[in-house]
Short mmCIF file of C-alpha atoms and ligand atoms in Angstrom, two decimals:
data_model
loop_
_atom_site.label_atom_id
_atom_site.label_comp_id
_atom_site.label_asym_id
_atom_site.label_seq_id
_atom_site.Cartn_x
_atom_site.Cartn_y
_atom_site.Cartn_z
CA UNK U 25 -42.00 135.73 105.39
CA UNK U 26 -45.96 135.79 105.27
CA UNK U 27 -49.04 138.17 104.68
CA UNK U 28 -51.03 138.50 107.66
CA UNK U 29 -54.68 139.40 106.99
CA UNK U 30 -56.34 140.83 110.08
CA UNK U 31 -59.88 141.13 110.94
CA UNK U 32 -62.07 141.02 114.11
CA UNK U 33 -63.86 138.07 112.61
CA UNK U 34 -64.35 136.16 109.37
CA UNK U 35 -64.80 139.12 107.42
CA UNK U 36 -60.98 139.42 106.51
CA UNK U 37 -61.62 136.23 104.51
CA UNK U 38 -63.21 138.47 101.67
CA UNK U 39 -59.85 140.44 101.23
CA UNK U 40 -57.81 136.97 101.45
CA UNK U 41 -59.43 135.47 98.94
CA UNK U 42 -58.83 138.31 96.84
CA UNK U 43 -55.10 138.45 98.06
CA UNK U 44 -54.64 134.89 96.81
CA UNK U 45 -55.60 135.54 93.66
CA UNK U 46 -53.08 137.56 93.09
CA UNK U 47 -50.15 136.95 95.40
CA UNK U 48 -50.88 132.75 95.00
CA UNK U 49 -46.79 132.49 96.15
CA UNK U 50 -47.63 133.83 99.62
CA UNK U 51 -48.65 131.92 102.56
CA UNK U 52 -51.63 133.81 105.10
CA UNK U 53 -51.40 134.06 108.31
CA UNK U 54 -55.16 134.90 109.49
CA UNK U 55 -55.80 136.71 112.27
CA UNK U 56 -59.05 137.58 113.94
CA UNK U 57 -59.86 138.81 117.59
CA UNK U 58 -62.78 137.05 117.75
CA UNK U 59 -62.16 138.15 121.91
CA UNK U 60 -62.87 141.71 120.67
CA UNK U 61 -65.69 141.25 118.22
CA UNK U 62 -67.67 143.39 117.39
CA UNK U 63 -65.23 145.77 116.62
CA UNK U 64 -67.98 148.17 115.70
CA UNK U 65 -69.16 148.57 119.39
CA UNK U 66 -66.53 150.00 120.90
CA UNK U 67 -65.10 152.93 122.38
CA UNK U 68 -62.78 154.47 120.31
CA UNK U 69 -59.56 154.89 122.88
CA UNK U 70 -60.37 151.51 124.72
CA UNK U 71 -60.22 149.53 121.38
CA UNK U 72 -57.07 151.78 119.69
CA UNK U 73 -55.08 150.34 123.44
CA UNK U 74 -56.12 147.12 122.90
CA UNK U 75 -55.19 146.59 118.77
CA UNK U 76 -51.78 148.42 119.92
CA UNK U 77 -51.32 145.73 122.78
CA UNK U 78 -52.57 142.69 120.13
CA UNK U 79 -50.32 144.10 116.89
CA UNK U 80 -47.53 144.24 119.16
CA UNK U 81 -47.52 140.31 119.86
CA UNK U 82 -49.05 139.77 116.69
CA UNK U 83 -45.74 141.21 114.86
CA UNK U 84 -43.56 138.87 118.05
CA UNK U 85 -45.02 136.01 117.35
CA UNK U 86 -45.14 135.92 113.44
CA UNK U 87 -43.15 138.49 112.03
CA UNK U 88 -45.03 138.62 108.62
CA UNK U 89 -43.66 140.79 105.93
CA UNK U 90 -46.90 142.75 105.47
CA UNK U 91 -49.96 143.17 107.38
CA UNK U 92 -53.58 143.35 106.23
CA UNK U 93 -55.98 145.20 108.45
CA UNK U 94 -59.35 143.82 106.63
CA UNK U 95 -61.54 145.85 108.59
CA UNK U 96 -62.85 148.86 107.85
CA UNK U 97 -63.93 149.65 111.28
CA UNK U 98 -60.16 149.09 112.84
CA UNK U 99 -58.37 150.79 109.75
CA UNK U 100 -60.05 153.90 110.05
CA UNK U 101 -59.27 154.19 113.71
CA UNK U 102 -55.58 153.11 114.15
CA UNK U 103 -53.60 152.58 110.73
CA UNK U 104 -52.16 156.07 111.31
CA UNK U 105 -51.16 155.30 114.82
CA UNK U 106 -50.03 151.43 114.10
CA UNK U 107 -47.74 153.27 111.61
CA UNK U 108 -46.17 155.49 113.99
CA UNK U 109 -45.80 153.10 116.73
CA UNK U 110 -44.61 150.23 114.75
CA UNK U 111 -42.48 152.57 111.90
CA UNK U 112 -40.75 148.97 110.63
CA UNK U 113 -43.94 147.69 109.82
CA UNK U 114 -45.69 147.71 106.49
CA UNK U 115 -49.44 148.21 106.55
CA UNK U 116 -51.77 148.11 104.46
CA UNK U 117 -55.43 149.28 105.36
CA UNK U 118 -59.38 149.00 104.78
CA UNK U 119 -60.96 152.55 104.30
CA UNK U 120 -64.49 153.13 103.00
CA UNK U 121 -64.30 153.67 98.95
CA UNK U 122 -65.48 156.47 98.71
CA UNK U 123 -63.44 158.17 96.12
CA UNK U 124 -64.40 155.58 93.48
CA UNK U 125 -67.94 155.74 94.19
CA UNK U 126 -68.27 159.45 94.28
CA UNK U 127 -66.61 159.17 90.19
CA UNK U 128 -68.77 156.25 89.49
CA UNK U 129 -72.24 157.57 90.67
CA UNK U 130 -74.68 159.28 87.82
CA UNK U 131 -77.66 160.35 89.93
CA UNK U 132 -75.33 161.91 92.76
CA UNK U 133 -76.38 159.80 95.65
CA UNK U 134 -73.89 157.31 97.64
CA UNK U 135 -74.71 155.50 100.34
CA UNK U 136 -71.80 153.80 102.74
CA UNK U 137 -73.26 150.94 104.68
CA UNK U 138 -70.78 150.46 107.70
CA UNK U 139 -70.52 149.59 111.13
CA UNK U 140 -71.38 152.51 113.85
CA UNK U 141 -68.01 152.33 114.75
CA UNK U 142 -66.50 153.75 110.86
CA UNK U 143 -69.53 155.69 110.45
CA UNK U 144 -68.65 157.94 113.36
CA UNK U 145 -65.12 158.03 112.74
CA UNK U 146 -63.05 161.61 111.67
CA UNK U 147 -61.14 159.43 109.18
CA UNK U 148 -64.37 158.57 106.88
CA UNK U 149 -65.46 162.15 107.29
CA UNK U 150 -62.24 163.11 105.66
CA UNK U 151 -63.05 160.59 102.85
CA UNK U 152 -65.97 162.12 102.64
CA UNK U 153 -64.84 166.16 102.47
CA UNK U 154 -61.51 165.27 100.60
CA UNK U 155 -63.31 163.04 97.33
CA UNK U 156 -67.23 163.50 97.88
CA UNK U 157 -67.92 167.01 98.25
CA UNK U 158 -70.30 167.16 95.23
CA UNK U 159 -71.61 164.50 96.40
CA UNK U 160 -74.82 163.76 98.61
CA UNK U 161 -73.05 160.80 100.88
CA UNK U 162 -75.73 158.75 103.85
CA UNK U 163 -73.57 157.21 105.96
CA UNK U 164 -75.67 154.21 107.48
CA UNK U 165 -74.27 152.14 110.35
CA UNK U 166 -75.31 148.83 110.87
CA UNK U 167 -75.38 147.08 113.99
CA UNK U 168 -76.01 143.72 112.96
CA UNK U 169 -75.13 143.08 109.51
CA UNK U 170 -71.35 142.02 110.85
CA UNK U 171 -73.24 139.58 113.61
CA UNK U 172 -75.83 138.10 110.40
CA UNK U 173 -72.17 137.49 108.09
CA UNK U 174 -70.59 135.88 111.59
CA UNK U 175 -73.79 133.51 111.63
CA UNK U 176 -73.76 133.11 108.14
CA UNK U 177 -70.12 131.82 108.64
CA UNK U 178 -71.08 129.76 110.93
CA UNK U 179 -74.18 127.78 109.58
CA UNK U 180 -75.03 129.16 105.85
CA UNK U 181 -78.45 130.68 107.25
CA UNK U 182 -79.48 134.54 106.70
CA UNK U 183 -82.86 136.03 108.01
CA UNK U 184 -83.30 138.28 104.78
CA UNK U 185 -86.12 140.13 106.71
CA UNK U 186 -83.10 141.25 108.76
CA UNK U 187 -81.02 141.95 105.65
CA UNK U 188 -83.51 144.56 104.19
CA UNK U 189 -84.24 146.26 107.89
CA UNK U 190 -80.24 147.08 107.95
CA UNK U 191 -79.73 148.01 104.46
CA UNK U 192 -82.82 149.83 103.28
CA UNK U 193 -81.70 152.87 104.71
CA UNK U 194 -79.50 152.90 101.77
CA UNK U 195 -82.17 153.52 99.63
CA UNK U 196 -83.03 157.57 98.97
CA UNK U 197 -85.36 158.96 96.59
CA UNK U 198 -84.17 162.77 96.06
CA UNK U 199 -86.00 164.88 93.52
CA UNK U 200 -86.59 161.57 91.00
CA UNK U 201 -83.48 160.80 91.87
CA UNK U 202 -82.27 157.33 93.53
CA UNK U 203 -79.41 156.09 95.35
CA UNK U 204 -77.37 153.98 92.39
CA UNK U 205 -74.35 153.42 94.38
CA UNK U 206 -73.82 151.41 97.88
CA UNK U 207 -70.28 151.32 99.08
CA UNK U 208 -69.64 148.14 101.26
CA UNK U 209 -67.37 149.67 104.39
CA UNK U 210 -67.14 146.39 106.17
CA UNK U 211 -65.39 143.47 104.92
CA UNK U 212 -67.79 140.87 106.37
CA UNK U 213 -70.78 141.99 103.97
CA UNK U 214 -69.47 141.20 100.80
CA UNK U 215 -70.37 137.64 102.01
CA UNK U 216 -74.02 138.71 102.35
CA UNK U 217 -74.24 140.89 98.91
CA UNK U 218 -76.20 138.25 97.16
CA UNK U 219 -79.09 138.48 99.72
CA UNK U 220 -78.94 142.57 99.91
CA UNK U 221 -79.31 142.28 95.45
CA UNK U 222 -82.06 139.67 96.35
CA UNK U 223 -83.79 142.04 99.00
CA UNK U 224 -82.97 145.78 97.89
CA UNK U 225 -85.94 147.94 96.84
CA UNK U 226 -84.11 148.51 93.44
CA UNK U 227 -80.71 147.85 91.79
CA UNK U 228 -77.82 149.43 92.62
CA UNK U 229 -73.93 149.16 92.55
CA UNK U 230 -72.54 147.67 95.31
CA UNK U 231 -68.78 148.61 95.68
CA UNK U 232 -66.43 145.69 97.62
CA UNK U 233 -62.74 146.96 97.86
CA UNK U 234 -61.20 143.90 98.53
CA UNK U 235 -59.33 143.77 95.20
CA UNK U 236 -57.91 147.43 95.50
CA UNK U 237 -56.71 146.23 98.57
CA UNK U 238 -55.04 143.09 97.15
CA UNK U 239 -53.26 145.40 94.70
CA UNK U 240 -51.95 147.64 97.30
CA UNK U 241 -50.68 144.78 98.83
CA UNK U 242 -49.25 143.13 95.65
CA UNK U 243 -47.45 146.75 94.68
CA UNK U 244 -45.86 146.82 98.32
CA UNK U 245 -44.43 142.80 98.78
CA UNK U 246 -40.96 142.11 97.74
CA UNK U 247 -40.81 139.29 94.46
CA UNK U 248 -38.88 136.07 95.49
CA UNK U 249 -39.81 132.29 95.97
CA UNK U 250 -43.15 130.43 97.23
CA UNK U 251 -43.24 131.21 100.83
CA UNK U 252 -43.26 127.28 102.21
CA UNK U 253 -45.66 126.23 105.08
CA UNK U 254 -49.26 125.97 105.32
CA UNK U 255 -51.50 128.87 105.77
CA UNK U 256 -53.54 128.94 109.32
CA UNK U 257 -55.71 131.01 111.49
CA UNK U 258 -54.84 132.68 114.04
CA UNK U 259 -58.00 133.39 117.28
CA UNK U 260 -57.61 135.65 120.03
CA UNK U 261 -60.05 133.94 121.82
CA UNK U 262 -57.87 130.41 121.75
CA UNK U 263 -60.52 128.77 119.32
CA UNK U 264 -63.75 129.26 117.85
CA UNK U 265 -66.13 126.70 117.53
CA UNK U 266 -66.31 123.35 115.07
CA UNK U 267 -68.30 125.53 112.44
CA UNK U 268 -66.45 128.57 112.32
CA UNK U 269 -63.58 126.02 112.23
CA UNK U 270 -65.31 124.44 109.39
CA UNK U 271 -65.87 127.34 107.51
CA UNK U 272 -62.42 128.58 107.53
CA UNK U 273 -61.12 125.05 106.41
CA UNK U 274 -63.12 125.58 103.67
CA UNK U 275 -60.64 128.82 103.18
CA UNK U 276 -57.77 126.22 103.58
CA UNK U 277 -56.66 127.45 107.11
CA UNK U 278 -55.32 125.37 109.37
CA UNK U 279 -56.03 126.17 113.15
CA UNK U 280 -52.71 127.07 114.91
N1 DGL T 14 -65.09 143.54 109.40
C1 DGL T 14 -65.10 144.76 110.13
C2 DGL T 14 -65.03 145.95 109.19
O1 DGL T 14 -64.58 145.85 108.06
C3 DGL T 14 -66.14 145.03 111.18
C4 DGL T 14 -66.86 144.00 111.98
C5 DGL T 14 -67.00 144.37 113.43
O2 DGL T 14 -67.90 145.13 113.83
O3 DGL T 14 -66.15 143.89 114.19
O4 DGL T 14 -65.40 147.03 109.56
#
């Protein structure tokens, strides 16, 4: 039995390579519906169909012990629903952090960079009322910052012009006070957190949840023997091309 880590792109990688570190035993299945990205785009019914359709073959054709939803934006739409549909399944989700930020901050003012797609969703509004009501929380969707990590994947290259356009709405100045905490909501931007430090108008916390996540994993996966077999990835949209491919070889994944 496997983990399978599930994104809509490379971002899942950032929770796998947390995963590995502590589950090293397991072997990854990784999944992304590269067909569907961005996830962040769409329309919420349309897209909660289709991951219902795609987890549905995705649990046929590999029958993992645990699944991973690495994505923020999917997570906060259908782990609730996957749950009910699928009740033999364990899952185990991406949400926005927004509990630990709202105990962490001193001046009082979070920011949650996300895609449009969690930023409009009921779920992170709960967060939000449920952990951060003393709080002042911006929500700030980004429509590209998933595309620049995809290119960044795919070639090592980041306009940082573009990074500080998409994040600097982050940055509030409230009665001398300034933003000192930005949750990352979306699992591809941890990869591009060294050029957001390099560009952001001043310092700040930047909160990546992928090793919460690993330890909700590692708390819910039964203790036995190395899982044999290499780990591999898993497209919807057959394959992606020799860079992507690359990169992910780099993750030691094998293309199935
Ligand atoms: N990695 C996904 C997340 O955590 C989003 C990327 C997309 O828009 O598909 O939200």
């Amino acid at each position: 039995m496997s983990i399978l880590v599930f994104d809509s792109g490379v971002g899942g990688l950032t929770v796998l390579r947390e995963a590995r570190v502590l589950m090293p035993d397991r072997r990854y299945i990784y999944v992304a519906d590269d067909a569907g990205f961005p996830y962040g785009d769409w329309e919420e019914a349309a897209l909660l169909d289709r991951m219902t359709a795609l987890f549905g073959e995705l649990i046929e054709r590999f029958r993992p012990e645990l699944f991973m939803i690495a994505c923020n934006t999917a997570s906060t739409l259908a782990i609730d629903h996957l749950r009910k549909v699928y009740p033999e399944q364990t899952f185990v989700g991406t949400v926005p952090a927004i509990k630990p930020a709202a105990e962490r901050t001193r001046s009082g003012l979070v920011s949650v960079l996300a895609t449009p797609g969690t930023v409009k969703r009921q779920y992170t509004r709960d967060l939000i009322r449920d952990w951060a009501s003393k709080v002042n929380v911006r929500l700030v969707g980004s429509t590209e910052l998933a595309r620049l990590a995809e290119r960044y994947a795919r070639g090592g290259m980041v306009d940082e012009e573009e990074v500080l356009r998409e994040i600097e709405p982050c940055f509030v100045e409230q009665d001398g006070k300034l933003t000192d905490i930005v949750v990352l909501a979306c699992t591809h931007y941890p990869f591009l957190v060294n050029r957001m430090r390099k560009v952001a108008p001043w310092p700040v916390d930047w909160i990546d949840p992928s090793e919460a996540i690993a330890r909700r994993a590692l708390s819910l996966v039964r203790q036995g023997p190395p899982e044999e077999g290499r780990d591999i990835a898993w497209f919807t949209s057959g394959a992606p091309d020799a860079a992507t491919q690359r990169f992910l070889g780099g993750f030691g994944l094998a293309f199935e």
